[in-house]
PDB file of C-alpha atoms in Angstrom:
ATOM      1  CA  MET P 214       0.000   0.000   0.000  1.00  0.00           C
ATOM      2  CA  SER P 215       1.255   3.480  -0.880  1.00  0.00           C
ATOM      3  CA  LYS P 216       2.544   5.635   1.977  1.00  0.00           C
ATOM      4  CA  LEU P 217       1.597   8.860   0.186  1.00  0.00           C
ATOM      5  CA  ASN P 218      -0.523  11.090   2.384  1.00  0.00           C
ATOM      6  CA  PHE P 219      -2.429  14.038   0.941  1.00  0.00           C
ATOM      7  CA  ASP P 220      -4.017  14.823   4.306  1.00  0.00           C
ATOM      8  CA  LYS P 221      -1.150  17.325   4.581  1.00  0.00           C
ATOM      9  CA  LYS P 222       0.647  19.461   2.030  1.00  0.00           C
ATOM     10  CA  LEU P 223       3.009  17.056   0.285  1.00  0.00           C
ATOM     11  CA  VAL P 224       6.565  18.196  -0.454  1.00  0.00           C
ATOM     12  CA  ILE P 225       8.420  15.974  -2.936  1.00  0.00           C
ATOM     13  CA  GLY P 226      12.159  16.341  -3.501  1.00  0.00           C
ATOM     14  CA  MET P 227      13.885  15.507  -6.770  1.00  0.00           C
ATOM     15  CA  VAL P 228      16.795  13.082  -7.054  1.00  0.00           C
ATOM     16  CA  HIS P 229      18.281  14.207 -10.366  1.00  0.00           C
ATOM     17  CA  CYS P 230      20.574  11.485 -11.695  1.00  0.00           C
ATOM     18  CA  LEU P 231      23.807  12.550 -13.329  1.00  0.00           C
ATOM     19  CA  PRO P 232      24.004  11.562 -17.039  1.00  0.00           C
ATOM     20  CA  LEU P 233      23.410   7.834 -17.372  1.00  0.00           C
ATOM     21  CA  PRO P 234      25.268   5.340 -19.602  1.00  0.00           C
ATOM     22  CA  GLY P 235      24.343   5.623 -23.252  1.00  0.00           C
ATOM     23  CA  THR P 236      23.727   9.379 -23.110  1.00  0.00           C
ATOM     24  CA  LEU P 237      25.709  12.241 -24.550  1.00  0.00           C
ATOM     25  CA  LYS P 238      27.183  13.542 -21.301  1.00  0.00           C
ATOM     26  CA  PHE P 239      27.915  10.239 -19.558  1.00  0.00           C
ATOM     27  CA  LYS P 240      31.429  10.244 -18.057  1.00  0.00           C
ATOM     28  CA  ASP P 241      31.947   6.534 -17.359  1.00  0.00           C
ATOM     29  CA  ASN P 242      31.188   7.224 -13.696  1.00  0.00           C
ATOM     30  CA  MET P 243      28.378   4.866 -12.710  1.00  0.00           C
ATOM     31  CA  HIS P 244      29.650   4.611  -9.139  1.00  0.00           C
ATOM     32  CA  GLU P 245      29.505   8.403  -8.792  1.00  0.00           C
ATOM     33  CA  ILE P 246      25.987   8.478 -10.253  1.00  0.00           C
ATOM     34  CA  ILE P 247      24.796   5.950  -7.685  1.00  0.00           C
ATOM     35  CA  ALA P 248      26.610   7.600  -4.781  1.00  0.00           C
ATOM     36  CA  GLN P 249      25.208  11.066  -5.500  1.00  0.00           C
ATOM     37  CA  ALA P 250      21.655   9.774  -5.980  1.00  0.00           C
ATOM     38  CA  ILE P 251      21.755   7.938  -2.660  1.00  0.00           C
ATOM     39  CA  GLU P 252      23.307  10.923  -0.897  1.00  0.00           C
ATOM     40  CA  ASP P 253      20.679  13.261  -2.325  1.00  0.00           C
ATOM     41  CA  ALA P 254      17.843  10.967  -1.260  1.00  0.00           C
ATOM     42  CA  ILE P 255      19.178  10.664   2.287  1.00  0.00           C
ATOM     43  CA  THR P 256      19.703  14.425   2.521  1.00  0.00           C
ATOM     44  CA  LEU P 257      16.151  15.093   1.355  1.00  0.00           C
ATOM     45  CA  GLU P 258      14.724  12.664   3.892  1.00  0.00           C
ATOM     46  CA  LYS P 259      16.791  14.131   6.736  1.00  0.00           C
ATOM     47  CA  ALA P 260      15.675  17.637   5.806  1.00  0.00           C
ATOM     48  CA  GLY P 261      12.046  16.553   6.054  1.00  0.00           C
ATOM     49  CA  VAL P 262      10.546  16.086   2.596  1.00  0.00           C
ATOM     50  CA  ASP P 263       7.576  13.756   2.371  1.00  0.00           C
ATOM     51  CA  ALA P 264       8.632  11.818  -0.741  1.00  0.00           C
ATOM     52  CA  ILE P 265      11.199  11.783  -3.539  1.00  0.00           C
ATOM     53  CA  ILE P 266      11.248  11.248  -7.295  1.00  0.00           C
ATOM     54  CA  VAL P 267      14.200   9.605  -9.041  1.00  0.00           C
ATOM     55  CA  GLU P 268      14.646  11.047 -12.529  1.00  0.00           C
ATOM     56  CA  ASN P 269      17.225  10.713 -15.307  1.00  0.00           C
ATOM     57  CA  MET P 270      17.469  14.501 -15.522  1.00  0.00           C
ATOM     58  CA  GLY P 271      21.059  14.516 -16.737  1.00  0.00           C
ATOM     59  CA  ASP P 272      20.251  12.621 -19.932  1.00  0.00           C
ATOM     60  CA  ASP P 273      19.401  15.586 -22.145  1.00  0.00           C
ATOM     61  CA  PRO P 274      18.896  15.870 -25.032  1.00  0.00           C
ATOM     62  CA  PHE P 275      16.034  13.511 -24.257  1.00  0.00           C
ATOM     63  CA  ASN P 276      14.338  10.937 -26.412  1.00  0.00           C
ATOM     64  CA  VAL P 277      10.690  10.094 -25.717  1.00  0.00           C
ATOM     65  CA  THR P 278      11.755   6.662 -24.432  1.00  0.00           C
ATOM     66  CA  LEU P 279      14.957   5.388 -22.833  1.00  0.00           C
ATOM     67  CA  ASP P 280      17.508   3.116 -24.478  1.00  0.00           C
ATOM     68  CA  ASN P 281      18.128  -0.289 -22.890  1.00  0.00           C
ATOM     69  CA  ILE P 282      21.285   0.782 -21.076  1.00  0.00           C
ATOM     70  CA  GLN P 283      19.521   3.832 -19.622  1.00  0.00           C
ATOM     71  CA  VAL P 284      16.715   1.581 -18.401  1.00  0.00           C
ATOM     72  CA  ALA P 285      19.232  -0.715 -16.711  1.00  0.00           C
ATOM     73  CA  ALA P 286      21.064   2.176 -15.077  1.00  0.00           C
ATOM     74  CA  LEU P 287      17.927   3.963 -13.878  1.00  0.00           C
ATOM     75  CA  SER P 288      16.626   0.677 -12.471  1.00  0.00           C
ATOM     76  CA  VAL P 289      19.800   0.119 -10.452  1.00  0.00           C
ATOM     77  CA  VAL P 290      19.897   3.681  -9.147  1.00  0.00           C
ATOM     78  CA  SER P 291      16.209   3.645  -8.225  1.00  0.00           C
ATOM     79  CA  ALA P 292      16.479   0.313  -6.400  1.00  0.00           C
ATOM     80  CA  LEU P 293      19.452   1.490  -4.337  1.00  0.00           C
ATOM     81  CA  VAL P 294      17.766   4.786  -3.531  1.00  0.00           C
ATOM     82  CA  LYS P 295      14.610   2.936  -2.448  1.00  0.00           C
ATOM     83  CA  GLN P 296      16.694   0.845  -0.047  1.00  0.00           C
ATOM     84  CA  SER P 297      18.297   3.983   1.416  1.00  0.00           C
ATOM     85  CA  VAL P 298      15.178   5.867   2.559  1.00  0.00           C
ATOM     86  CA  ASN P 299      11.939   5.242   4.405  1.00  0.00           C
ATOM     87  CA  ILE P 300       9.747   7.746   2.585  1.00  0.00           C
ATOM     88  CA  PRO P 301       7.685   7.180  -0.591  1.00  0.00           C
ATOM     89  CA  VAL P 302       9.638   6.964  -3.844  1.00  0.00           C
ATOM     90  CA  GLY P 303       8.471   7.883  -7.340  1.00  0.00           C
ATOM     91  CA  ILE P 304      10.008   7.296 -10.776  1.00  0.00           C
ATOM     92  CA  ASP P 305      10.181   9.661 -13.748  1.00  0.00           C
ATOM     93  CA  ALA P 306      11.715   8.223 -16.922  1.00  0.00           C
ATOM     94  CA  ALA P 307      12.133  11.344 -19.038  1.00  0.00           C
ATOM     95  CA  MET P 308      10.983  12.318 -21.534  1.00  0.00           C
ATOM     96  CA  ASN P 309       7.841  10.188 -21.414  1.00  0.00           C
ATOM     97  CA  ASP P 310       8.736   6.520 -20.982  1.00  0.00           C
ATOM     98  CA  TYR P 311       5.733   5.339 -18.982  1.00  0.00           C
ATOM     99  CA  LYS P 312       6.631   1.673 -19.492  1.00  0.00           C
ATOM    100  CA  THR P 313      10.065   2.094 -17.934  1.00  0.00           C
ATOM    101  CA  ALA P 314       8.729   4.217 -15.068  1.00  0.00           C
ATOM    102  CA  LEU P 315       5.932   1.776 -14.236  1.00  0.00           C
ATOM    103  CA  SER P 316       8.158  -1.278 -14.662  1.00  0.00           C
ATOM    104  CA  ILE P 317      10.805   0.070 -12.286  1.00  0.00           C
ATOM    105  CA  ALA P 318       8.118   1.127  -9.816  1.00  0.00           C
ATOM    106  CA  LYS P 319       6.614  -2.364  -9.888  1.00  0.00           C
ATOM    107  CA  VAL P 320       9.946  -4.150  -9.440  1.00  0.00           C
ATOM    108  CA  ILE P 321      11.292  -1.967  -6.614  1.00  0.00           C
ATOM    109  CA  ASP P 322       7.901  -1.437  -4.922  1.00  0.00           C
ATOM    110  CA  ALA P 323       7.883   2.314  -5.521  1.00  0.00           C
ATOM    111  CA  ASP P 324       4.791   4.355  -4.726  1.00  0.00           C
ATOM    112  CA  PHE P 325       4.142   6.460  -7.817  1.00  0.00           C
ATOM    113  CA  VAL P 326       5.340   7.533 -11.242  1.00  0.00           C
ATOM    114  CA  ARG P 327       5.403  10.894 -12.965  1.00  0.00           C
ATOM    115  CA  ILE P 328       4.157  10.844 -16.561  1.00  0.00           C
ATOM    116  CA  PRO P 329       4.913  14.171 -18.274  1.00  0.00           C
ATOM    117  CA  VAL P 330       2.691  13.754 -21.367  1.00  0.00           C
ATOM    118  CA  PHE P 331      -0.446  11.928 -20.266  1.00  0.00           C
ATOM    119  CA  VAL P 332      -3.347  13.542 -22.158  1.00  0.00           C
ATOM    120  CA  ASP P 333      -1.867  16.380 -24.250  1.00  0.00           C
ATOM    121  CA  THR P 334      -0.267  16.355 -27.683  1.00  0.00           C
ATOM    122  CA  VAL P 335       2.888  18.442 -27.429  1.00  0.00           C
ATOM    123  CA  GLU P 336       5.969  19.423 -29.404  1.00  0.00           C
ATOM    124  CA  PHE P 337       9.494  19.577 -28.019  1.00  0.00           C
ATOM    125  CA  TYR P 338      12.972  19.730 -29.534  1.00  0.00           C
ATOM    126  CA  GLY P 339      12.812  16.003 -30.283  1.00  0.00           C
ATOM    127  CA  GLY P 340       9.519  16.128 -32.164  1.00  0.00           C
ATOM    128  CA  VAL P 341       5.884  15.515 -31.276  1.00  0.00           C
ATOM    129  CA  ILE P 342       4.809  13.477 -28.238  1.00  0.00           C
ATOM    130  CA  VAL P 343       1.323  12.004 -28.272  1.00  0.00           C
ATOM    131  CA  PRO P 344      -0.656  11.275 -25.101  1.00  0.00           C
ATOM    132  CA  CYS P 345      -0.308   7.855 -23.481  1.00  0.00           C
ATOM    133  CA  ALA P 346      -3.087   7.729 -20.875  1.00  0.00           C
ATOM    134  CA  ARG P 347      -4.874   4.659 -22.243  1.00  0.00           C
ATOM    135  CA  GLU P 348      -1.669   2.732 -22.885  1.00  0.00           C
ATOM    136  CA  ALA P 349      -0.217   3.632 -19.479  1.00  0.00           C
ATOM    137  CA  LEU P 350      -3.320   2.532 -17.590  1.00  0.00           C
ATOM    138  CA  LEU P 351      -3.514  -0.741 -19.508  1.00  0.00           C
ATOM    139  CA  TYR P 352       0.194  -1.389 -19.003  1.00  0.00           C
ATOM    140  CA  ARG P 353      -0.102  -0.673 -15.271  1.00  0.00           C
ATOM    141  CA  LYS P 354      -2.966  -3.161 -15.043  1.00  0.00           C
ATOM    142  CA  ASN P 355      -1.206  -5.794 -17.137  1.00  0.00           C
ATOM    143  CA  ILE P 356       1.942  -5.803 -14.978  1.00  0.00           C
ATOM    144  CA  GLY P 357      -0.029  -5.839 -11.734  1.00  0.00           C
ATOM    145  CA  ALA P 358       1.065  -2.369 -10.650  1.00  0.00           C
ATOM    146  CA  GLU P 359      -2.322  -0.804  -9.961  1.00  0.00           C
ATOM    147  CA  ASN P 360      -1.106   0.247  -6.514  1.00  0.00           C
ATOM    148  CA  VAL P 361       1.398   2.571  -8.216  1.00  0.00           C
ATOM    149  CA  LYS P 362      -0.094   6.066  -8.411  1.00  0.00           C
ATOM    150  CA  ILE P 363       0.120   8.110 -11.609  1.00  0.00           C
ATOM    151  CA  PHE P 364       1.053  11.764 -11.209  1.00  0.00           C
ATOM    152  CA  ALA P 365       0.261  13.291 -14.608  1.00  0.00           C
ATOM    153  CA  ASP P 366       1.627  16.574 -15.884  1.00  0.00           C
ATOM    154  CA  ILE P 367      -0.652  18.744 -17.961  1.00  0.00           C
ATOM    155  CA  GLN P 368       0.750  21.113 -20.589  1.00  0.00           C
ATOM    156  CA  VAL P 369       4.167  20.202 -19.233  1.00  0.00           C
ATOM    157  CA  LYS P 370       7.227  22.463 -19.136  1.00  0.00           C
ATOM    158  CA  HIS P 371       9.776  22.402 -21.986  1.00  0.00           C
ATOM    159  CA  THR P 372       7.005  21.692 -24.515  1.00  0.00           C
ATOM    160  CA  HIS P 373       4.447  23.548 -26.616  1.00  0.00           C
ATOM    161  CA  MET P 374       0.892  22.443 -27.124  1.00  0.00           C
ATOM    162  CA  VAL P 375       0.218  21.342 -30.697  1.00  0.00           C
ATOM    163  CA  LEU P 376      -3.297  22.753 -30.248  1.00  0.00           C
ATOM    164  CA  PRO P 377      -2.806  25.928 -28.178  1.00  0.00           C
ATOM    165  CA  THR P 378      -6.565  26.492 -28.020  1.00  0.00           C
ATOM    166  CA  VAL P 379      -6.836  23.637 -25.496  1.00  0.00           C
ATOM    167  CA  SER P 380      -7.270  25.277 -22.095  1.00  0.00           C
ATOM    168  CA  ILE P 381      -5.492  24.200 -18.932  1.00  0.00           C
ATOM    169  CA  GLU P 382      -8.919  23.211 -17.582  1.00  0.00           C
ATOM    170  CA  ASP P 383      -9.503  21.010 -20.635  1.00  0.00           C
ATOM    171  CA  SER P 384      -6.213  19.225 -20.001  1.00  0.00           C
ATOM    172  CA  ALA P 385      -6.957  18.856 -16.294  1.00  0.00           C
ATOM    173  CA  ASN P 386     -10.407  17.402 -16.932  1.00  0.00           C
ATOM    174  CA  ALA P 387      -8.954  14.983 -19.474  1.00  0.00           C
ATOM    175  CA  ALA P 388      -6.301  13.797 -17.000  1.00  0.00           C
ATOM    176  CA  ILE P 389      -8.943  13.273 -14.324  1.00  0.00           C
ATOM    177  CA  SER P 390     -11.309  11.389 -16.632  1.00  0.00           C
ATOM    178  CA  CYS P 391      -8.424   9.232 -17.887  1.00  0.00           C
ATOM    179  CA  GLY P 392      -7.560   8.020 -14.395  1.00  0.00           C
ATOM    180  CA  ALA P 393      -4.680  10.165 -13.137  1.00  0.00           C
ATOM    181  CA  ASP P 394      -4.233  10.031  -9.366  1.00  0.00           C
ATOM    182  CA  ALA P 395      -2.810  13.570  -9.181  1.00  0.00           C
ATOM    183  CA  ILE P 396      -2.244  16.456 -11.588  1.00  0.00           C
ATOM    184  CA  ILE P 397       1.061  18.336 -11.929  1.00  0.00           C
ATOM    185  CA  VAL P 398       1.118  21.945 -13.153  1.00  0.00           C
ATOM    186  CA  THR P 399       4.362  23.660 -14.141  1.00  0.00           C
ATOM    187  CA  GLY P 400       5.916  26.844 -15.412  1.00  0.00           C
ATOM    188  CA  THR P 401       7.458  26.994 -18.875  1.00  0.00           C
ATOM    189  CA  HIS P 402      10.881  25.581 -17.953  1.00  0.00           C
ATOM    190  CA  ILE P 403      12.743  23.970 -15.067  1.00  0.00           C
ATOM    191  CA  GLY P 404      13.116  26.440 -12.218  1.00  0.00           C
ATOM    192  CA  LYS P 405      10.473  28.789 -13.673  1.00  0.00           C
ATOM    193  CA  GLU P 406       7.710  29.617 -11.240  1.00  0.00           C
ATOM    194  CA  THR P 407       4.318  28.075 -11.902  1.00  0.00           C
ATOM    195  CA  PRO P 408       1.871  30.986 -12.265  1.00  0.00           C
ATOM    196  CA  ILE P 409      -0.526  31.342  -9.339  1.00  0.00           C
ATOM    197  CA  GLU P 410      -3.377  31.854 -11.809  1.00  0.00           C
ATOM    198  CA  ILE P 411      -2.710  28.434 -13.377  1.00  0.00           C
ATOM    199  CA  ILE P 412      -2.616  26.734  -9.977  1.00  0.00           C
ATOM    200  CA  LYS P 413      -5.921  28.362  -9.011  1.00  0.00           C
ATOM    201  CA  ARG P 414      -7.637  27.497 -12.294  1.00  0.00           C
ATOM    202  CA  VAL P 415      -6.708  23.833 -12.068  1.00  0.00           C
ATOM    203  CA  LYS P 416      -7.416  23.560  -8.352  1.00  0.00           C
ATOM    204  CA  ASN P 417     -10.862  25.103  -8.847  1.00  0.00           C
ATOM    205  CA  ILE P 418     -11.995  22.291 -11.142  1.00  0.00           C
ATOM    206  CA  SER P 419      -9.957  19.335  -9.903  1.00  0.00           C
ATOM    207  CA  SER P 420     -11.352  16.443  -7.900  1.00  0.00           C
ATOM    208  CA  ILE P 421      -7.854  14.999  -7.391  1.00  0.00           C
ATOM    209  CA  PRO P 422      -4.700  16.491  -5.800  1.00  0.00           C
ATOM    210  CA  VAL P 423      -2.945  19.299  -7.668  1.00  0.00           C
ATOM    211  CA  ILE P 424       0.845  19.442  -7.396  1.00  0.00           C
ATOM    212  CA  ILE P 425       3.168  22.267  -8.406  1.00  0.00           C
ATOM    213  CA  GLY P 426       5.960  20.939 -10.599  1.00  0.00           C
ATOM    214  CA  SER P 427       8.416  23.772 -11.161  1.00  0.00           C
ATOM    215  CA  GLY P 428       9.812  26.960  -9.682  1.00  0.00           C
ATOM    216  CA  VAL P 429       8.986  26.327  -6.016  1.00  0.00           C
ATOM    217  CA  ASN P 430      11.439  28.020  -3.642  1.00  0.00           C
ATOM    218  CA  LYS P 431      11.646  29.393  -0.123  1.00  0.00           C
ATOM    219  CA  ASN P 432      10.094  32.703  -1.182  1.00  0.00           C
ATOM    220  CA  ASN P 433       6.930  31.357  -2.821  1.00  0.00           C
ATOM    221  CA  ILE P 434       6.255  27.947  -1.299  1.00  0.00           C
ATOM    222  CA  LYS P 435       3.887  29.190   1.405  1.00  0.00           C
ATOM    223  CA  GLU P 436       1.727  31.173  -1.021  1.00  0.00           C
ATOM    224  CA  GLN P 437       1.614  28.352  -3.568  1.00  0.00           C
ATOM    225  CA  LEU P 438       0.819  25.629  -1.039  1.00  0.00           C
ATOM    226  CA  ASN P 439      -2.039  27.733   0.288  1.00  0.00           C
ATOM    227  CA  ILE P 440      -3.689  26.707  -2.978  1.00  0.00           C
ATOM    228  CA  ALA P 441      -2.079  23.479  -4.186  1.00  0.00           C
ATOM    229  CA  ASP P 442      -1.963  20.103  -2.454  1.00  0.00           C
ATOM    230  CA  GLY P 443       1.743  19.547  -2.928  1.00  0.00           C
ATOM    231  CA  ALA P 444       4.952  20.654  -4.582  1.00  0.00           C
ATOM    232  CA  ILE P 445       7.845  18.994  -6.382  1.00  0.00           C
ATOM    233  CA  ILE P 446      11.133  20.774  -5.675  1.00  0.00           C
ATOM    234  CA  GLY P 447      14.482  20.276  -7.357  1.00  0.00           C
ATOM    235  CA  SER P 448      16.720  23.054  -8.647  1.00  0.00           C
ATOM    236  CA  SER P 449      16.079  25.464  -5.756  1.00  0.00           C
ATOM    237  CA  LEU P 450      17.557  22.870  -3.364  1.00  0.00           C
ATOM    238  CA  LYS P 451      20.937  22.989  -5.095  1.00  0.00           C
ATOM    239  CA  VAL P 452      23.712  25.556  -4.786  1.00  0.00           C
ATOM    240  CA  GLY P 453      23.419  28.011  -7.655  1.00  0.00           C
ATOM    241  CA  GLY P 454      20.330  26.210  -8.893  1.00  0.00           C
ATOM    242  CA  LYS P 455      22.595  23.909 -10.919  1.00  0.00           C
ATOM    243  CA  ILE P 456      20.970  20.544 -11.647  1.00  0.00           C
ATOM    244  CA  GLU P 457      24.249  18.622 -11.511  1.00  0.00           C
ATOM    245  CA  ASN P 458      25.054  19.815  -7.966  1.00  0.00           C
ATOM    246  CA  PRO P 459      24.183  17.674  -4.930  1.00  0.00           C
ATOM    247  CA  ILE P 460      21.149  18.514  -2.812  1.00  0.00           C
ATOM    248  CA  SER P 461      21.923  21.053  -0.100  1.00  0.00           C
ATOM    249  CA  TYR P 462      20.545  20.203   3.343  1.00  0.00           C
ATOM    250  CA  ASP P 463      20.551  23.861   4.360  1.00  0.00           C
ATOM    251  CA  LEU P 464      18.684  25.021   1.257  1.00  0.00           C
ATOM    252  CA  THR P 465      16.137  22.235   1.677  1.00  0.00           C
ATOM    253  CA  LYS P 466      15.552  23.123   5.323  1.00  0.00           C
ATOM    254  CA  ALA P 467      15.165  26.804   4.385  1.00  0.00           C
ATOM    255  CA  VAL P 468      12.398  25.929   1.939  1.00  0.00           C
ATOM    256  CA  LEU P 469      10.597  23.553   4.291  1.00  0.00           C
ATOM    257  CA  ASP P 470      10.855  25.929   7.267  1.00  0.00           C
ATOM    258  CA  ASN P 471       8.800  28.459   5.316  1.00  0.00           C
ATOM    259  CA  ILE P 472       5.688  26.268   5.394  1.00  0.00           C
ATOM    260  CA  LYS P 473       5.778  25.382   9.069  1.00  0.00           C
TER     261      LYS P 473
END
């Protein structure tokens, strides 16, 4: 059974993996990748986050799905991270590899996955990504992972809607009707604040939890969590906001102290 608890405002910390094998920036340093991921997860738990997401963030430029060696590496890292903490763990296989995310979650007994393109048709630098809600739900059922929650982005950062006339409410309603367990709203890019207006619009029509997925920091977290049900935090917990840097305990505490 999932340990996720939306009875309180949920703060989720990001474990951004360094570039994995098979990607452009990989440095033949698998031991370092594992060590930093474990260290980041432990730091986040000690600082008081409620859950973490393991993501192959260093693998840009991203493909829609992962290559076999990336899948193997992300599986190993995720399993070792899961063994290192006692808080819920989620998986995000970027850019939109729902099969890998759900498969890893099933095998390591993770609690949830993040699926960036669940109901929207979007364009990014790698081409067009089509929605995967039906396929993801069927795959989750077929592998016996129905206890794994799906956190679905809508109109996700780093992409453009192919049909810009689709409103954020339309996307939210589609995600809800297609079986998402929570909705994630973001700004335009990593580290960019999610507009308050967007959070309010989605929260006003949503029957499931709404989570902020970008730009949360110590200065805005209280205001944003007055509206949303949770927040995913990554770059603001690192010195200089640099994704490749380890998680800072002090920066994480500073953010969390602002919602107490």
